[in-house]
Amino acid sequence: MPSITYRKALNDALAEELERDENVVIIGEEVAEYNGAYKVTEGLHARFGDKRVVDAPISEAGFIGMGIGASMLGVRPVMELMFWSFAYVAFDQIINNAASVRYMAGGTINCPIVIRGPANGGTNVGATHSHTPENFIANTPGLKVVCPATAYDAKGLMKTAIRDNDPVYVMENTLLYGQKWEVPEEEYTIPLGVADIKKEGSDITLIAHGRAVITSLEAARILEEEDGIKAEVVDLRSIRPLDEAAIVKSIQKTNRAVIVEENKPFCGVGAQIASLLQYQAFDYLDAPIERVSAIDAPQIYAKPLEDFQIPDASRVVAAARRIL
Amino acid sequence: MTYRSFSFVLNVFLNLSAYTVTTAKSTNKKKTVARKKTGKASSGPDINASLSPEEKRELYRTMVRIRRFEERSLKSYTQEGKIGGFLHLYIGQESVAVGSVSLMEENDHVITAYRDHGHALAVGMTMKECMAELYGRATGCSKGKGGSMHFFAPDKRYWGGHGIVGGQTPLGAGLAYALKYKGLKGCCLCYLGDGAVNQGAYHESLNLAALWNLPVVYIIENNHYSMGTSQKRSSAGAPLAKRAEGYDMDWEVVDGSHIYNVRKACDVAMKRAREESRPSILEIQTYRYRGHSVADANDKKYRTKEEIQKYMNERDPINVFKQTLLEEKVLTEEDADQISKEARDEANESADFANESPYLDKEEILTDVYWESDNDRDEIQKGRIFFNDDF
């Protein structure tokens, strides 16, 4: 099986879906002639032309709203946000219009739009460019949120997102774009709402999404080497829909949970999962649930401090040791 | 009669002579922009000349139906307590929706803001489904899930009904984008109020529409007040449509008191959209007699009773059109009375219908949220998508 980057996996997914469905159109800042600010759309404009891959002016509210309107008439826009941090200038479109239009129309309208782009800190760019909005996007009924952690997942989830008839928001990670994973050459898709056990274990469960999955895998390796502890790593892959059954099943086996996310803690995804576990797995828990999140301040610029602000393996290991 | 009073009234609000000077100046600078004088009918063939007497009476009837519907909904709200929330009435603006929608062809689409009842009736939605929506009932156009600000009828190419000021303007560009993408010859009529022209999303939409040659017609229904703030206190520069020049778009200011003016200007802009795939801005001067919403203090706060009365007396679009039809001998006073009575009866019936209609069952709160959960979800996706433990 060939090993390709997370970036290439996304690129392949976009190309395959452009090829498959003539209604798929990619729109965003610098996606066409510039080949993508992070090269995710590299080569697509040359291959598919002006109609299918479109450079937008810097007008997130305008072009995302336009995509929502076009989707109501059956176009399937895949909108790139150069950073999810820029979503906030388009929030009315992203939250009010995309999420609510079907409901307010009594189910007579579909909004098959994908909005994708990186949503991560850790890149030494300060507070405005380092947001991770999966928690409050997922708070909005009508929207779906996907946070792939590997190239394999990125490709399979992206293809599903594009085929989905509801708005699906895909949150990628610039720190993962250049990393490689094995990805099969034959076509595949991954359904939303299905978690993946990235590593099996029996002593404690590390629950994560996005790059925090990679951090958790490293933490699991350390726990095994230094403590002889077998940690299970559950990758949520999609936040909404959420694979609650997989989470509960793992806790029933290990009886201990550490929830890891690169988001800030208050009302984060971890809070939702902690609520789930106390409700559905109360009798299986042998220790309090631990949460590891970004340090609760705006993202700091200074590199060494930001590296500490975002959870690393040592913080996950420390949290695990507190409840073992 | 209307035209004489029109210039006086507009001067009160808008200082018209200043506009003419400004537009004339820009004529020398930009050749690509069409410049039309305010208040004058569009050049080109008169689209109204080909209207049959029956078509004229139908335009009149639709305007009257909108007014009677709005009056009945006001009664349901204030006297009967049957409607809650916000209720933004279209009374006084009927010529705009009826005139523009009357020119729609098979690939033309409509999207508007929250003062959306008039457009809904103009595209052919029934009073019953609209009134029932105001009452929040299952028989409403959106089954009671949308409310006054959120009427929808995609089968009639009517895409809402949008509650956030200016929020529909990118969607309008998107409907036009989809038409162009699919190679269909049509246009999108995207309405907004005069308050929406200061929203960023609107300006982003104008740029996209002009940059990408989208067949959209932005229709500013200028009733001169964004809620309680007059145009003079909210918007720099005038006329509002002139901002189109910054985006190299065609624009025109139209006296909306006569439906013929509305139709004439819309015909030009809609043909430009369909045939040249070029966007336009039409600023249609109109007036609302009621408050921004029913709950608004109106003449107790930000304008005088005399001002409202003056519009009612001199520029009411229904009266103005009625006078024309009487002069054209297309309509008699008896016809007009009959049309009004039928519209009132229809509105009363719609209120009775709404009142007798049930609400949705509570379980229906969770339908129409996702296409997926409404369509045999087990075969498509997995995972939990709704998160109440007690429902």
XYZ file of C-alpha atoms in Angstrom:
715
model
C 0.000 0.000 0.000
C 1.501 3.369 -0.977
C 2.289 5.927 1.660
C 1.062 9.443 0.853
C 0.750 12.715 2.707
C -2.417 13.942 4.378
C -2.315 16.800 1.852
C -2.126 14.413 -1.115
C -4.911 12.293 0.314
C -7.178 15.339 0.441
C -6.076 16.348 -3.037
C -6.901 12.884 -4.355
C -10.309 12.954 -2.671
C -11.133 16.307 -4.252
C -9.918 15.191 -7.676
C -11.887 11.953 -7.541
C -15.079 13.743 -6.550
C -14.603 16.443 -9.207
C -14.212 13.620 -11.688
C -17.230 11.709 -10.409
C -19.820 14.499 -10.142
C -20.004 17.489 -12.465
C -21.900 19.453 -9.826
C -18.878 19.496 -7.511
C -17.069 22.825 -7.640
C -14.139 24.002 -5.528
C -14.208 27.642 -4.479
C -11.855 29.495 -2.167
C -9.062 31.975 -1.813
C -5.987 30.966 -3.834
C -7.337 27.494 -4.605
C -6.948 27.689 -8.385
C -4.058 29.523 -10.006
C -1.994 29.729 -6.823
C -2.644 25.999 -6.295
C -3.817 26.440 -2.730
C -2.295 28.379 0.156
C -1.342 24.990 1.638
C -1.255 23.188 -1.729
C -4.241 21.007 -0.914
C -5.782 21.876 -4.285
C -2.512 21.673 -6.211
C -2.974 20.781 -9.865
C -6.765 20.743 -9.748
C -7.224 23.979 -11.654
C -4.880 22.850 -14.405
C -6.750 19.566 -14.659
C -10.377 20.665 -14.258
C -10.360 24.262 -15.460
C -11.923 27.577 -14.513
C -15.463 26.360 -14.060
C -14.688 23.650 -11.516
C -11.900 25.257 -9.476
C -12.528 28.915 -8.713
C -10.385 31.579 -7.066
C -12.511 33.725 -4.754
C -11.752 37.218 -3.554
C -11.143 37.672 0.165
C -14.836 37.700 1.050
C -15.603 34.709 3.233
C -19.161 35.802 4.046
C -19.797 36.523 0.383
C -18.431 33.410 -1.222
C -19.551 30.971 1.453
C -23.031 32.477 1.405
C -22.928 32.235 -2.357
C -22.016 28.574 -2.061
C -24.957 27.983 0.252
C -27.304 29.624 -2.243
C -25.851 27.600 -5.101
C -26.161 24.377 -3.109
C -29.900 24.952 -2.712
C -30.145 24.619 -6.496
C -28.090 21.431 -6.634
C -24.516 22.623 -7.047
C -22.200 20.853 -4.588
C -19.670 23.481 -3.554
C -16.535 22.524 -1.656
C -15.450 25.788 -0.087
C -11.927 26.233 1.204
C -11.278 28.451 4.167
C -7.591 29.296 4.183
C -7.939 28.887 7.943
C -11.034 27.987 9.920
C -10.061 31.024 11.974
C -11.477 33.066 9.091
C -14.875 31.459 9.500
C -15.838 34.100 12.006
C -16.284 36.811 9.393
C -18.727 34.449 7.668
C -20.461 33.203 10.781
C -23.959 34.314 9.824
C -23.680 32.276 6.646
C -22.028 29.277 8.295
C -24.363 29.076 11.270
C -27.618 30.795 10.418
C -28.032 30.057 6.761
C -26.339 26.722 6.144
C -27.591 25.104 9.330
C -31.111 26.481 9.459
C -32.353 26.830 5.912
C -33.584 23.258 5.618
C -35.394 23.487 8.932
C -36.992 26.847 8.287
C -38.179 25.565 4.921
C -39.906 22.622 6.572
C -37.484 20.142 5.007
C -38.042 21.245 1.423
C -34.456 22.449 0.855
C -31.111 20.651 1.002
C -27.825 22.375 1.561
C -25.110 19.970 0.346
C -22.119 22.192 1.003
C -18.669 21.277 2.297
C -16.534 23.852 4.044
C -12.982 22.688 4.630
C -9.654 24.024 5.736
C -7.139 23.844 8.557
C -8.259 24.422 12.130
C -5.280 24.220 14.411
C -2.799 26.016 16.562
C 0.827 25.122 16.952
C 2.091 27.118 14.011
C 3.543 30.149 15.773
C 1.050 32.595 14.274
C -0.710 33.970 17.335
C -4.302 34.045 18.478
C -6.217 35.117 15.367
C -4.996 32.264 13.159
C -5.057 29.397 15.629
C -8.713 28.664 16.306
C -10.266 25.228 16.646
C -14.023 25.805 16.352
C -15.207 22.187 16.170
C -16.965 22.455 19.524
C -19.167 25.391 18.779
C -19.818 24.405 15.183
C -20.937 21.021 16.479
C -23.235 22.802 18.916
C -25.378 23.834 15.954
C -28.064 21.360 14.878
C -28.101 20.996 11.105
C -24.324 20.903 10.771
C -21.877 18.008 10.699
C -18.268 18.283 11.806
C -15.380 16.060 10.783
C -11.804 16.163 12.147
C -9.566 13.642 10.368
C -6.307 12.646 12.040
C -4.604 10.644 9.281
C -4.263 10.679 5.505
C -6.429 7.587 5.236
C -9.215 9.167 7.244
C -8.863 12.534 5.514
C -9.452 11.009 2.107
C -12.299 8.717 3.053
C -14.100 11.289 5.159
C -13.683 14.041 2.567
C -15.259 11.911 -0.140
C -18.189 11.105 2.132
C -18.553 14.754 3.093
C -18.823 15.798 -0.554
C -21.479 13.167 -1.237
C -23.448 14.069 1.883
C -26.679 16.024 1.370
C -26.208 18.082 4.537
C -23.606 20.761 5.312
C -20.379 19.038 6.385
C -17.522 21.072 7.828
C -14.130 19.394 7.597
C -11.425 20.617 9.947
C -7.926 19.731 8.835
C -4.553 20.468 10.379
C -1.583 22.179 8.787
C 0.825 20.237 11.008
C -0.500 17.018 9.503
C -0.502 18.081 5.852
C 3.057 16.886 5.275
C 2.844 13.655 7.273
C 2.475 10.314 5.512
C 0.228 7.349 6.083
C -0.663 4.278 4.090
C -3.617 4.881 1.796
C -5.013 2.229 -0.529
C -5.073 2.928 -4.236
C -8.559 1.559 -4.723
C -11.519 3.804 -3.975
C -13.021 3.844 -0.497
C -15.167 6.095 1.667
C -15.511 6.331 5.438
C -18.979 6.919 6.891
C -19.429 9.856 9.241
C -20.161 8.947 12.838
C -17.873 5.931 13.033
C -14.945 6.188 15.424
C -11.745 4.272 14.785
C -9.738 2.387 17.356
C -6.273 3.567 16.429
C -4.621 1.351 19.036
C -6.147 -1.397 21.099
C -5.524 -1.538 24.828
C -7.062 -2.785 28.038
C -5.978 -0.476 30.876
C -7.080 3.028 29.968
C -8.777 4.778 27.035
C -7.421 7.910 25.397
C -10.244 9.613 23.455
C -9.197 12.201 20.876
C -9.872 13.802 17.515
C -7.712 15.485 14.913
C -4.025 15.849 15.695
C -4.663 15.032 19.356
C -5.026 11.435 18.128
C -1.387 11.485 17.041
C -0.393 12.954 20.404
C -2.388 10.247 22.163
C -0.717 7.484 20.162
C 2.663 8.830 21.275
C 1.421 8.988 24.862
C 0.207 5.384 24.589
C 3.659 4.321 23.414
C 5.309 6.025 26.396
C 2.816 4.523 28.848
C 3.526 1.076 27.458
C 7.308 1.483 27.500
C 7.673 3.219 30.828
C 4.713 1.935 32.838
C 3.713 -1.265 31.093
C 0.256 0.211 30.657
C -1.815 -0.768 27.615
C -3.749 2.303 26.522
C -6.499 2.169 23.934
C -6.720 5.151 21.560
C -10.181 6.002 20.248
C -10.194 8.413 17.296
C -13.611 10.076 17.070
C -13.033 11.118 13.418
C -16.384 12.901 13.327
C -17.671 15.098 16.144
C -21.238 15.319 14.890
C -22.515 12.718 14.266
C -20.683 11.183 17.223
C -19.946 7.496 17.667
C -21.037 7.264 21.285
C -21.237 3.486 21.200
C -17.539 3.106 20.400
C -16.555 5.418 23.253
C -18.755 3.674 25.800
C -17.625 0.239 24.634
C -13.980 1.125 25.171
C -14.619 2.457 28.678
C -16.531 -0.695 29.551
C -13.299 -2.538 28.740
C -10.710 -0.209 30.306
C -12.743 1.602 33.003
C -10.609 4.732 32.711
C -10.847 7.706 30.369
C -8.566 10.558 29.345
C -10.119 12.937 26.803
C -7.537 14.785 24.735
C -8.199 17.768 22.477
C -6.281 20.713 21.088
C -9.272 22.940 21.719
C -9.738 25.076 24.832
C -11.430 23.221 27.698
C -14.593 25.190 28.480
C -17.588 23.671 26.673
C -15.141 21.713 24.544
C -15.763 18.376 22.855
C -14.281 16.750 25.943
C -17.032 18.221 28.089
C -19.651 16.566 25.887
C -17.886 13.214 26.081
C -17.418 13.458 29.841
C -21.148 14.051 30.118
C -21.798 11.033 27.935
C -19.550 8.792 30.032
C -21.031 9.766 33.391
C -24.480 9.046 31.953
C -23.896 5.890 29.942
C -20.827 4.375 31.611
C -21.165 5.499 35.229
C -20.888 2.010 36.664
C -17.855 1.178 34.561
C -15.687 4.104 35.626
C -13.042 3.291 38.217
C -11.620 6.810 38.355
C -12.599 10.389 37.530
C -12.472 11.311 33.871
C -9.358 13.308 32.977
C -9.420 16.022 30.334
C -6.345 17.367 28.570
C -6.926 20.496 26.489
C -5.083 23.540 25.280
C -4.121 25.914 28.110
C -7.130 28.178 28.556
C -5.865 31.451 27.076
C -5.831 32.953 23.610
C -3.235 31.162 21.533
C 0.177 32.535 22.482
C 2.660 33.521 19.803
C 5.982 32.564 21.471
C 6.872 29.162 20.019
C 8.139 27.332 23.136
C 5.153 28.532 25.120
C 2.685 27.629 22.395
C 4.207 24.153 22.219
C 3.368 23.861 25.893
C -0.095 25.407 25.463
C -1.198 22.658 23.087
C -1.349 19.202 24.694
C 1.749 17.118 24.088
C 2.357 13.482 24.929
C 3.867 14.275 28.328
C 0.691 16.058 29.471
C -1.424 13.126 28.299
C 0.879 10.663 30.064
C 0.689 12.736 33.245
C -3.117 12.791 33.108
C -3.218 9.026 32.570
C -0.901 8.404 35.497
C -3.140 10.473 37.777
C -5.987 8.002 37.361
C -4.123 4.708 37.045
C -51.197 63.139 -10.270
C -48.759 60.844 -8.616
C -45.812 62.028 -10.562
C -46.352 65.638 -9.569
C -46.444 64.859 -5.901
C -43.654 62.362 -6.259
C -40.868 64.815 -6.859
C -41.994 66.913 -3.935
C -42.085 63.991 -1.572
C -38.774 62.626 -2.682
C -37.150 65.964 -2.260
C -38.336 66.002 1.294
C -36.500 62.798 1.999
C -33.740 62.590 -0.432
C -32.644 65.889 -1.927
C -32.986 64.614 -5.436
C -31.251 67.355 -7.329
C -27.990 66.432 -5.654
C -28.216 62.929 -7.083
C -28.723 64.045 -10.582
C -25.617 66.160 -10.400
C -23.563 63.334 -8.932
C -24.644 60.799 -11.490
C -24.051 63.208 -14.289
C -20.502 63.751 -13.097
C -19.762 60.080 -13.102
C -21.102 59.828 -16.626
C -17.952 61.429 -17.868
C -15.714 59.094 -15.956
C -17.262 55.735 -16.617
C -18.709 54.627 -19.858
C -19.570 51.115 -18.848
C -22.060 52.106 -16.157
C -25.632 52.852 -17.075
C -26.784 56.016 -15.379
C -30.436 56.607 -14.925
C -32.069 59.625 -13.430
C -34.018 59.070 -10.317
C -37.729 58.773 -10.615
C -37.824 58.540 -14.376
C -39.019 55.403 -16.021
C -36.463 53.202 -17.732
C -35.765 53.693 -21.355
C -36.579 50.935 -23.790
C -39.864 49.375 -24.852
C -42.700 49.720 -22.384
C -43.309 46.289 -20.963
C -46.645 47.516 -19.650
C -48.031 48.276 -23.100
C -48.519 44.600 -23.803
C -50.505 43.883 -20.632
C -54.042 42.694 -21.265
C -56.899 44.143 -19.209
C -57.181 40.860 -17.377
C -53.464 40.853 -16.573
C -53.732 44.376 -15.236
C -56.653 43.429 -13.038
C -54.655 40.438 -11.780
C -51.734 42.657 -10.804
C -54.175 44.888 -8.965
C -55.863 41.921 -7.343
C -52.554 40.518 -6.077
C -51.626 43.867 -4.521
C -54.986 44.098 -2.822
C -54.749 40.493 -1.633
C -51.385 41.241 -0.024
C -52.806 44.251 1.772
C -55.885 42.451 3.048
C -53.711 39.536 4.149
C -51.412 41.851 6.084
C -54.329 43.672 7.681
C -55.833 40.358 8.757
C -52.543 39.138 10.177
C -52.219 42.380 12.125
C -55.640 41.756 13.627
C -54.646 38.199 14.503
C -51.542 39.534 16.195
C -52.802 42.548 18.098
C -56.471 41.814 18.743
C -56.632 38.050 18.842
C -53.195 37.135 20.187
C -52.872 34.321 17.677
C -49.514 35.311 16.213
C -46.371 35.808 18.262
C -42.839 36.937 17.673
C -42.107 39.504 15.030
C -44.527 40.539 12.299
C -43.070 42.798 9.600
C -45.901 44.044 7.430
C -45.606 44.822 3.733
C -48.421 47.382 3.703
C -47.461 50.252 1.412
C -44.829 48.335 -0.559
C -47.086 46.012 -2.579
C -46.139 47.372 -5.997
C -42.536 46.245 -5.568
C -43.068 42.523 -5.052
C -46.038 42.253 -7.391
C -44.461 44.267 -10.187
C -41.125 42.461 -10.134
C -42.459 38.937 -9.611
C -44.950 39.417 -12.448
C -42.010 39.343 -14.865
C -40.588 36.036 -13.687
C -39.893 33.380 -16.285
C -39.374 29.664 -15.783
C -35.747 29.854 -14.647
C -36.095 32.962 -12.519
C -35.803 32.747 -8.757
C -36.697 34.900 -5.772
C -35.094 35.422 -2.375
C -35.871 38.127 0.125
C -35.441 39.320 3.679
C -37.813 39.129 6.628
C -40.582 41.382 5.261
C -41.487 38.470 3.068
C -45.268 37.984 3.026
C -45.837 40.104 -0.051
C -43.331 38.221 -2.151
C -44.788 34.923 -0.979
C -48.283 35.795 -2.146
C -46.897 37.333 -5.329
C -45.189 34.072 -6.336
C -48.436 32.218 -5.817
C -48.263 30.857 -2.307
C -51.726 30.618 -0.794
C -52.993 32.848 1.967
C -53.827 29.713 3.916
C -50.295 28.290 3.995
C -48.883 31.736 4.776
C -51.355 32.563 7.546
C -50.958 29.098 9.037
C -47.207 29.661 9.140
C -47.761 32.903 11.046
C -49.918 30.933 13.470
C -47.127 28.357 13.773
C -49.327 25.542 12.540
C -48.515 22.263 10.785
C -50.378 23.428 7.692
C -48.041 26.398 7.280
C -45.633 26.589 4.380
C -42.798 25.565 6.685
C -45.007 23.535 9.038
C -44.631 26.195 11.698
C -40.860 25.821 11.808
C -40.038 29.076 10.092
C -42.492 31.761 11.122
C -43.183 35.198 9.698
C -39.612 35.929 8.656
C -38.962 32.545 7.098
C -41.509 31.663 4.435
C -40.254 29.249 1.759
C -41.654 27.693 -1.416
C -38.836 26.206 -3.477
C -41.431 24.643 -5.808
C -42.316 28.223 -6.759
C -38.621 29.176 -6.879
C -39.076 31.214 -3.723
C -36.068 30.646 -1.452
C -37.115 32.598 1.649
C -37.720 34.602 3.847
C -34.403 35.406 5.682
C -34.241 36.915 9.124
C -30.805 38.478 9.347
C -30.439 41.849 7.642
C -28.416 41.377 4.456
C -27.827 37.685 5.152
C -29.771 36.638 2.064
C -27.705 38.738 -0.330
C -24.893 36.190 -0.805
C -27.512 33.456 -1.201
C -29.081 35.459 -4.000
C -25.716 35.594 -5.709
C -25.472 31.846 -5.166
C -28.804 31.104 -6.826
C -27.598 33.152 -9.786
C -24.258 31.323 -9.685
C -26.082 27.996 -9.858
C -28.128 29.129 -12.850
C -24.978 30.132 -14.645
C -23.126 26.981 -13.581
C -25.911 24.816 -14.993
C -26.153 26.846 -18.177
C -29.742 27.960 -17.520
C -31.002 31.257 -18.841
C -32.624 32.867 -15.850
C -32.087 35.369 -13.102
C -32.406 35.761 -9.368
C -34.389 38.594 -7.841
C -32.766 39.325 -4.488
C -34.624 41.849 -2.344
C -33.216 43.795 0.560
C -34.216 46.795 2.603
C -32.500 50.151 2.718
C -30.965 49.210 6.059
C -29.223 46.183 4.531
C -27.071 48.237 2.210
C -24.658 48.883 5.062
C -24.011 45.205 5.777
C -20.688 43.796 4.682
C -22.206 40.629 3.242
C -24.141 42.772 0.748
C -21.013 44.481 -0.508
C -19.164 41.193 -0.764
C -22.084 39.884 -2.798
C -22.066 42.877 -5.124
C -18.392 42.374 -5.808
C -18.864 38.659 -6.526
C -21.906 39.302 -8.711
C -20.118 41.883 -10.836
C -16.750 40.094 -10.856
C -18.262 36.787 -11.954
C -21.056 38.186 -14.134
C -23.860 36.633 -12.129
C -27.453 37.061 -13.321
C -28.804 38.617 -10.140
C -30.968 41.702 -9.694
C -30.600 43.303 -6.267
C -33.782 45.174 -5.477
C -33.453 47.641 -2.626
C -36.932 48.261 -1.304
C -36.195 51.693 0.061
C -38.895 52.530 2.583
C -36.541 55.128 4.089
C -36.292 53.677 7.555
C -34.057 50.898 8.812
C -36.261 50.149 11.792
C -36.379 53.546 13.535
C -33.353 55.106 11.858
C -33.937 57.202 8.779
C -31.828 56.793 5.687
C -30.251 60.168 6.346
C -29.089 59.000 9.768
C -27.837 55.595 8.618
C -26.394 55.753 5.129
C -23.618 57.897 3.736
C -24.023 58.903 0.143
C -27.128 58.754 -1.958
C -28.840 57.346 -3.799
C -28.149 53.969 -2.259
C -28.124 52.240 -5.646
C -25.302 54.451 -6.791
C -22.907 52.346 -4.754
C -23.214 49.979 -7.724
C -20.773 52.148 -9.609
C -17.949 51.071 -7.344
C -18.611 47.549 -8.568
C -19.110 48.531 -12.192
C -22.747 47.494 -12.071
C -25.831 49.000 -13.687
C -28.239 50.741 -11.368
C -31.408 52.725 -11.334
C -33.628 54.530 -8.864
C -37.311 53.910 -9.435
C -40.485 55.547 -8.159
C -42.200 52.515 -6.703
C -45.549 54.183 -6.140
C -46.626 53.019 -9.584
C -46.353 49.359 -10.444
C -45.728 50.234 -14.107
C -42.475 51.935 -13.099
C -41.430 48.882 -11.121
C -42.179 46.553 -14.002
C -40.440 48.715 -16.535
C -37.212 48.931 -14.550
C -37.282 45.276 -13.538
C -37.850 44.189 -17.114
C -34.649 45.916 -18.202
C -32.609 44.561 -15.305
C -33.995 41.031 -15.598
C -33.304 40.915 -19.323
C -29.799 42.197 -18.673
C -29.347 39.358 -16.217
C -30.821 36.652 -18.437
C -29.297 37.735 -21.713
C -26.004 39.353 -20.720
C -25.507 37.605 -17.380
C -24.925 40.976 -15.751
C -26.110 42.033 -12.303
C -27.980 45.250 -11.490
C -29.122 47.213 -8.498
C -32.591 48.727 -8.518
C -33.470 51.083 -5.717
C -37.230 51.221 -5.600
C -38.600 54.129 -3.595
C -41.462 52.916 -1.468
C -42.923 53.397 1.992
C -44.274 51.316 4.810
C -47.187 52.647 6.803
C -46.761 50.344 9.742
C -43.802 50.085 12.054
C -40.696 48.107 11.292
C -42.527 45.301 13.015
C -45.846 45.318 14.793
C -44.096 45.950 18.086
C -42.477 49.162 16.795
C -43.462 52.560 18.213
C -43.690 53.958 14.660
C -45.113 57.485 14.538
C -44.693 57.935 18.256
C -40.958 57.746 17.940
C -39.232 58.467 14.661
C -41.614 59.965 12.121
C -44.809 61.957 12.103
C -48.358 60.866 11.506
C -48.528 63.571 8.880
C -45.669 62.051 6.921
C -47.355 58.647 6.861
C -50.680 60.186 5.964
C -49.114 62.089 3.116
C -47.841 58.887 1.583
C -51.185 57.198 2.043
C -52.955 60.081 0.351
C -50.581 60.726 -2.493
C -48.433 57.707 -3.243
C -50.261 54.643 -2.078
C -49.370 52.030 -4.721
C -52.818 50.446 -4.682
C -54.653 53.749 -5.005
C -52.249 54.994 -7.638
C -52.714 51.870 -9.740
C -56.439 51.912 -9.207
C -56.618 55.452 -10.557
C -54.644 54.409 -13.618
C -56.884 51.416 -14.234
C -59.982 53.540 -13.812
C -58.579 56.035 -16.316
C -57.681 53.221 -18.664
C -61.210 51.909 -18.219
C -59.823 48.519 -17.290
C -61.433 48.620 -13.881
C -64.582 50.094 -12.407
C -65.165 51.199 -8.817
C -67.483 48.216 -8.475
C -64.715 45.880 -9.690
C -62.324 47.373 -7.172
C -64.827 46.943 -4.347
C -65.457 43.370 -5.413
C -61.724 42.582 -5.533
C -61.252 44.099 -2.105
C -64.175 42.174 -0.654
C -62.998 38.888 -2.114
C -59.497 39.491 -0.784
C -60.865 40.314 2.655
C -62.980 37.168 2.649
C -60.007 35.113 1.521
C -57.874 36.585 4.299
C -60.556 35.871 6.890
C -60.852 32.306 5.619
C -57.102 31.892 5.869
C -57.212 33.034 9.497
C -60.008 30.570 10.242
C -58.053 27.851 8.495
C -54.932 28.682 10.473
C -56.818 28.822 13.734
C -58.355 25.409 13.152
C -55.063 23.819 12.096
C -53.045 21.732 14.541
C -49.487 22.248 15.671
C -46.946 19.614 14.725
C -46.418 16.792 17.186
C -43.470 17.360 19.515
C -41.549 14.562 17.808
C -41.491 16.688 14.680
C -39.131 19.172 16.341
C -36.394 16.767 15.301
C -37.401 16.334 11.671
C -36.166 18.520 8.821
C -32.892 19.211 10.646
C -30.753 16.908 8.500
C -31.541 15.396 5.139
C -29.827 12.305 6.434
C -31.994 11.783 9.495
C -35.130 12.343 7.407
C -34.086 9.754 4.824
C -33.579 6.214 6.035
C -30.570 7.161 8.032
C -29.508 3.691 9.147
C -28.360 2.748 5.682
C -26.321 5.897 5.216
C -24.617 7.081 8.360
C -23.922 5.960 11.867
C -23.332 7.679 15.161
C -25.522 9.937 17.210
C -26.723 13.165 15.679
C -29.235 14.466 18.253
C -28.092 14.740 21.840
C -30.943 14.992 24.318
C -31.008 12.153 26.823
C -34.599 12.929 27.835
C -36.241 13.257 24.425
